[in-house]
PDB file of C-alpha atoms in Angstrom:
ATOM      1  CA  UNK A   1      51.927  82.963  97.443  1.00  0.00           C
ATOM      2  CA  UNK A   2      53.394  85.736  99.707  1.00  0.00           C
ATOM      3  CA  UNK A   3      55.836  82.763 101.184  1.00  0.00           C
ATOM      4  CA  UNK A   4      57.471  82.384  97.923  1.00  0.00           C
ATOM      5  CA  UNK A   5      57.740  85.553  96.882  1.00  0.00           C
ATOM      6  CA  UNK A   6      59.422  86.690 100.163  1.00  0.00           C
ATOM      7  CA  UNK A   7      61.825  83.316  99.755  1.00  0.00           C
ATOM      8  CA  UNK A   8      62.632  84.686  95.915  1.00  0.00           C
ATOM      9  CA  UNK A   9      63.206  88.368  97.622  1.00  0.00           C
ATOM     10  CA  UNK A  10      65.685  87.165 100.115  1.00  0.00           C
ATOM     11  CA  UNK A  11      67.587  84.604  98.127  1.00  0.00           C
ATOM     12  CA  UNK A  12      68.168  86.922  94.977  1.00  0.00           C
ATOM     13  CA  UNK A  13      71.041  88.933  96.308  1.00  0.00           C
ATOM     14  CA  UNK A  14      72.803  85.746  97.061  1.00  0.00           C
ATOM     15  CA  UNK A  15      72.392  84.292  93.742  1.00  0.00           C
ATOM     16  CA  UNK A  16      73.043  87.671  91.904  1.00  0.00           C
ATOM     17  CA  UNK A  17      76.587  87.714  93.908  1.00  0.00           C
ATOM     18  CA  UNK A  18      77.715  84.265  92.534  1.00  0.00           C
ATOM     19  CA  UNK A  19      77.339  85.777  89.161  1.00  0.00           C
ATOM     20  CA  UNK A  20      79.776  88.286  89.909  1.00  0.00           C
ATOM     21  CA  UNK A  21      83.520  88.660  88.366  1.00  0.00           C
ATOM     22  CA  UNK A  22      86.066  85.843  89.676  1.00  0.00           C
ATOM     23  CA  UNK A  23      88.343  86.906  92.193  1.00  0.00           C
ATOM     24  CA  UNK A  24      91.484  88.045  90.747  1.00  0.00           C
ATOM     25  CA  UNK A  25      95.004  87.252  91.132  1.00  0.00           C
ATOM     26  CA  UNK A  26      96.476  90.125  93.178  1.00  0.00           C
ATOM     27  CA  UNK A  27     100.018  91.180  94.717  1.00  0.00           C
ATOM     28  CA  UNK A  28     100.632  92.937  98.261  1.00  0.00           C
ATOM     29  CA  UNK A  29     103.245  93.538 100.837  1.00  0.00           C
ATOM     30  CA  UNK A  30     106.058  94.333  98.337  1.00  0.00           C
ATOM     31  CA  UNK A  31     109.112  95.964  99.444  1.00  0.00           C
ATOM     32  CA  UNK A  32     112.661  96.340  98.234  1.00  0.00           C
ATOM     33  CA  UNK A  33     115.231  96.093 100.883  1.00  0.00           C
ATOM     34  CA  UNK A  34     118.420  98.093  99.257  1.00  0.00           C
ATOM     35  CA  UNK A  35     121.935  96.481  99.095  1.00  0.00           C
ATOM     36  CA  UNK A  36     124.457  98.422 101.360  1.00  0.00           C
ATOM     37  CA  UNK A  37     126.704  98.325  98.229  1.00  0.00           C
ATOM     38  CA  UNK A  38     125.375 100.175  95.049  1.00  0.00           C
ATOM     39  CA  UNK A  39     127.562  97.708  92.688  1.00  0.00           C
ATOM     40  CA  UNK A  40     125.303  94.598  94.130  1.00  0.00           C
ATOM     41  CA  UNK A  41     121.914  93.760  93.552  1.00  0.00           C
ATOM     42  CA  UNK A  42     119.224  94.489  95.849  1.00  0.00           C
ATOM     43  CA  UNK A  43     116.410  91.983  97.106  1.00  0.00           C
ATOM     44  CA  UNK A  44     112.496  92.470  96.537  1.00  0.00           C
ATOM     45  CA  UNK A  45     109.655  90.682  98.306  1.00  0.00           C
ATOM     46  CA  UNK A  46     106.063  90.313  98.125  1.00  0.00           C
ATOM     47  CA  UNK A  47     103.333  88.141  98.740  1.00  0.00           C
ATOM     48  CA  UNK A  48     101.021  86.735  95.474  1.00  0.00           C
ATOM     49  CA  UNK A  49      97.548  85.874  95.981  1.00  0.00           C
ATOM     50  CA  UNK A  50      95.723  83.286  93.500  1.00  0.00           C
ATOM     51  CA  UNK A  51      92.308  84.585  92.813  1.00  0.00           C
ATOM     52  CA  UNK A  52      89.671  82.012  92.113  1.00  0.00           C
ATOM     53  CA  UNK A  53      91.327  80.880  89.019  1.00  0.00           C
ATOM     54  CA  UNK A  54      95.123  81.297  90.291  1.00  0.00           C
ATOM     55  CA  UNK A  55      97.596  82.682  87.866  1.00  0.00           C
ATOM     56  CA  UNK A  56     101.426  82.590  86.997  1.00  0.00           C
ATOM     57  CA  UNK A  57     104.005  85.628  87.180  1.00  0.00           C
ATOM     58  CA  UNK A  58     106.029  85.423  84.113  1.00  0.00           C
ATOM     59  CA  UNK A  59     108.375  88.527  85.221  1.00  0.00           C
ATOM     60  CA  UNK A  60     108.551  91.520  87.075  1.00  0.00           C
ATOM     61  CA  UNK A  61     109.775  95.159  85.193  1.00  0.00           C
ATOM     62  CA  UNK A  62     110.498  98.536  86.678  1.00  0.00           C
ATOM     63  CA  UNK A  63     111.431 101.884  85.477  1.00  0.00           C
ATOM     64  CA  UNK A  64     113.611 102.249  88.430  1.00  0.00           C
ATOM     65  CA  UNK A  65     116.175  99.748  87.958  1.00  0.00           C
ATOM     66  CA  UNK A  66     118.334  98.478  85.179  1.00  0.00           C
ATOM     67  CA  UNK A  67     117.466  94.657  85.476  1.00  0.00           C
ATOM     68  CA  UNK A  68     115.082  92.784  87.559  1.00  0.00           C
ATOM     69  CA  UNK A  69     115.116  88.813  87.691  1.00  0.00           C
ATOM     70  CA  UNK A  70     113.243  86.281  89.884  1.00  0.00           C
ATOM     71  CA  UNK A  71     115.390  84.211  92.139  1.00  0.00           C
ATOM     72  CA  UNK A  72     114.849  81.281  94.204  1.00  0.00           C
ATOM     73  CA  UNK A  73     117.293  80.099  97.401  1.00  0.00           C
ATOM     74  CA  UNK A  74     117.534  76.418  97.132  1.00  0.00           C
ATOM     75  CA  UNK A  75     119.825  73.758  99.333  1.00  0.00           C
ATOM     76  CA  UNK A  76     121.961  71.872  96.440  1.00  0.00           C
ATOM     77  CA  UNK A  77     124.408  68.997  98.026  1.00  0.00           C
ATOM     78  CA  UNK A  78     124.161  70.853 101.396  1.00  0.00           C
ATOM     79  CA  UNK A  79     125.132  74.422 100.138  1.00  0.00           C
ATOM     80  CA  UNK A  80     122.644  77.408  99.787  1.00  0.00           C
ATOM     81  CA  UNK A  81     122.599  78.632  96.540  1.00  0.00           C
ATOM     82  CA  UNK A  82     120.310  80.903  94.075  1.00  0.00           C
ATOM     83  CA  UNK A  83     118.930  79.832  90.687  1.00  0.00           C
ATOM     84  CA  UNK A  84     116.907  82.316  88.490  1.00  0.00           C
ATOM     85  CA  UNK A  85     113.460  81.132  87.766  1.00  0.00           C
ATOM     86  CA  UNK A  86     111.466  82.129  84.849  1.00  0.00           C
ATOM     87  CA  UNK A  87     107.720  81.891  86.287  1.00  0.00           C
ATOM     88  CA  UNK A  88     106.089  81.064  89.424  1.00  0.00           C
ATOM     89  CA  UNK A  89     102.497  79.399  89.360  1.00  0.00           C
ATOM     90  CA  UNK A  90     100.166  81.016  92.266  1.00  0.00           C
ATOM     91  CA  UNK A  91      97.382  78.309  93.275  1.00  0.00           C
ATOM     92  CA  UNK A  92      93.616  79.447  93.351  1.00  0.00           C
ATOM     93  CA  UNK A  93      92.905  80.929  96.295  1.00  0.00           C
ATOM     94  CA  UNK A  94      96.271  80.551  97.632  1.00  0.00           C
ATOM     95  CA  UNK A  95      99.409  82.244  97.971  1.00  0.00           C
ATOM     96  CA  UNK A  96     103.242  82.506  97.219  1.00  0.00           C
ATOM     97  CA  UNK A  97     105.314  84.487  99.159  1.00  0.00           C
ATOM     98  CA  UNK A  98     108.699  85.993  98.031  1.00  0.00           C
ATOM     99  CA  UNK A  99     110.365  86.051 101.002  1.00  0.00           C
ATOM    100  CA  UNK A 100     114.190  86.244 102.451  1.00  0.00           C
ATOM    101  CA  UNK A 101     115.845  82.810 102.050  1.00  0.00           C
ATOM    102  CA  UNK A 102     113.218  81.592  99.609  1.00  0.00           C
ATOM    103  CA  UNK A 103     111.793  82.977  96.139  1.00  0.00           C
ATOM    104  CA  UNK A 104     112.815  86.707  95.958  1.00  0.00           C
ATOM    105  CA  UNK A 105     113.461  89.497  93.474  1.00  0.00           C
ATOM    106  CA  UNK A 106     116.808  90.596  92.103  1.00  0.00           C
ATOM    107  CA  UNK A 107     117.064  94.302  91.180  1.00  0.00           C
ATOM    108  CA  UNK A 108     120.325  95.670  89.877  1.00  0.00           C
ATOM    109  CA  UNK A 109     120.813  99.461  89.697  1.00  0.00           C
ATOM    110  CA  UNK A 110     117.816 100.974  91.839  1.00  0.00           C
ATOM    111  CA  UNK A 111     117.535 104.554  90.610  1.00  0.00           C
ATOM    112  CA  UNK A 112     118.204 107.519  93.184  1.00  0.00           C
ATOM    113  CA  UNK A 113     114.754 108.750  92.037  1.00  0.00           C
ATOM    114  CA  UNK A 114     112.967 105.892  93.600  1.00  0.00           C
ATOM    115  CA  UNK A 115     115.243 105.830  96.494  1.00  0.00           C
ATOM    116  CA  UNK A 116     114.471 109.558  97.260  1.00  0.00           C
ATOM    117  CA  UNK A 117     110.630 108.684  96.735  1.00  0.00           C
ATOM    118  CA  UNK A 118     110.812 105.805  99.278  1.00  0.00           C
ATOM    119  CA  UNK A 119     108.857 103.700  96.779  1.00  0.00           C
ATOM    120  CA  UNK A 120     108.981 102.296  93.328  1.00  0.00           C
ATOM    121  CA  UNK A 121     106.390 100.730  90.999  1.00  0.00           C
ATOM    122  CA  UNK A 122     106.724  97.290  89.981  1.00  0.00           C
ATOM    123  CA  UNK A 123     105.040  95.483  86.734  1.00  0.00           C
ATOM    124  CA  UNK A 124     103.962  91.938  87.231  1.00  0.00           C
ATOM    125  CA  UNK A 125     103.890  90.348  84.018  1.00  0.00           C
ATOM    126  CA  UNK A 126     101.141  87.473  84.203  1.00  0.00           C
ATOM    127  CA  UNK A 127     100.707  84.167  82.180  1.00  0.00           C
ATOM    128  CA  UNK A 128      97.454  85.277  81.268  1.00  0.00           C
ATOM    129  CA  UNK A 129      98.554  88.489  79.468  1.00  0.00           C
ATOM    130  CA  UNK A 130      97.653  90.845  82.521  1.00  0.00           C
ATOM    131  CA  UNK A 131     100.159  93.381  84.272  1.00  0.00           C
ATOM    132  CA  UNK A 132      99.697  94.047  88.024  1.00  0.00           C
ATOM    133  CA  UNK A 133     101.053  97.357  88.896  1.00  0.00           C
ATOM    134  CA  UNK A 134     102.242  97.088  92.540  1.00  0.00           C
ATOM    135  CA  UNK A 135     103.814  99.981  94.601  1.00  0.00           C
ATOM    136  CA  UNK A 136     106.910  98.576  96.779  1.00  0.00           C
ATOM    137  CA  UNK A 137     108.113 100.546  99.481  1.00  0.00           C
ATOM    138  CA  UNK A 138     111.922 100.899  99.618  1.00  0.00           C
ATOM    139  CA  UNK A 139     113.837  99.771 102.482  1.00  0.00           C
ATOM    140  CA  UNK A 140     117.448 101.116 103.232  1.00  0.00           C
ATOM    141  CA  UNK A 141     120.376  99.163 104.006  1.00  0.00           C
ATOM    142  CA  UNK A 142     120.434  97.850 107.798  1.00  0.00           C
ATOM    143  CA  UNK A 143     123.746  99.484 109.541  1.00  0.00           C
ATOM    144  CA  UNK A 144     126.469  97.179 108.677  1.00  0.00           C
ATOM    145  CA  UNK A 145     127.278  94.831 111.799  1.00  0.00           C
ATOM    146  CA  UNK A 146     127.592  91.529 112.852  1.00  0.00           C
ATOM    147  CA  UNK A 147     125.251  88.868 113.389  1.00  0.00           C
ATOM    148  CA  UNK A 148     122.793  86.477 111.700  1.00  0.00           C
ATOM    149  CA  UNK A 149     121.421  89.529 109.696  1.00  0.00           C
ATOM    150  CA  UNK A 150     124.660  90.435 108.190  1.00  0.00           C
ATOM    151  CA  UNK A 151     125.450  86.966 107.381  1.00  0.00           C
ATOM    152  CA  UNK A 152     122.291  86.154 105.954  1.00  0.00           C
ATOM    153  CA  UNK A 153     122.517  89.584 103.746  1.00  0.00           C
ATOM    154  CA  UNK A 154     125.830  88.397 102.818  1.00  0.00           C
ATOM    155  CA  UNK A 155     124.746  85.126 101.793  1.00  0.00           C
ATOM    156  CA  UNK A 156     121.880  86.168  99.795  1.00  0.00           C
ATOM    157  CA  UNK A 157     123.965  88.243  97.446  1.00  0.00           C
ATOM    158  CA  UNK A 158     126.520  85.507  97.018  1.00  0.00           C
ATOM    159  CA  UNK A 159     127.921  84.972  93.243  1.00  0.00           C
ATOM    160  CA  UNK A 160     125.734  87.744  92.072  1.00  0.00           C
TER     161      UNK A 160
END
């Protein structure tokens, strides 16, 4: 009689753990790279992690910029260009990176309060109605110069 009871006592915590809430979708590693020219948009990057059910990002808002849009850099007929995207699916237990040269945020008119604080809060609007609040570190523009980094920066904001 003791053996079944001991086995039950050992397995109960495992069974209860399986009854917990599913892992949520979340966003981390967020940062905004300021444009060296205040007249052109800055770029935002992050990693979205799909929880057990995955999710969908339908938009991003902030009180610290005039406008935010999601964009994707794509190769179209041998030319790199950007297109606005309305939503991004985040696969269950997967991730989607918004990184230089790929998906990214465009932020127009980042305000001086955020720049002075060194961070800004982003609100991610999810397909299920949730809102995820994430602090993004603000990175000041790199020193003007030549080379691949300067060329990439110039190409990222071309046409915007």
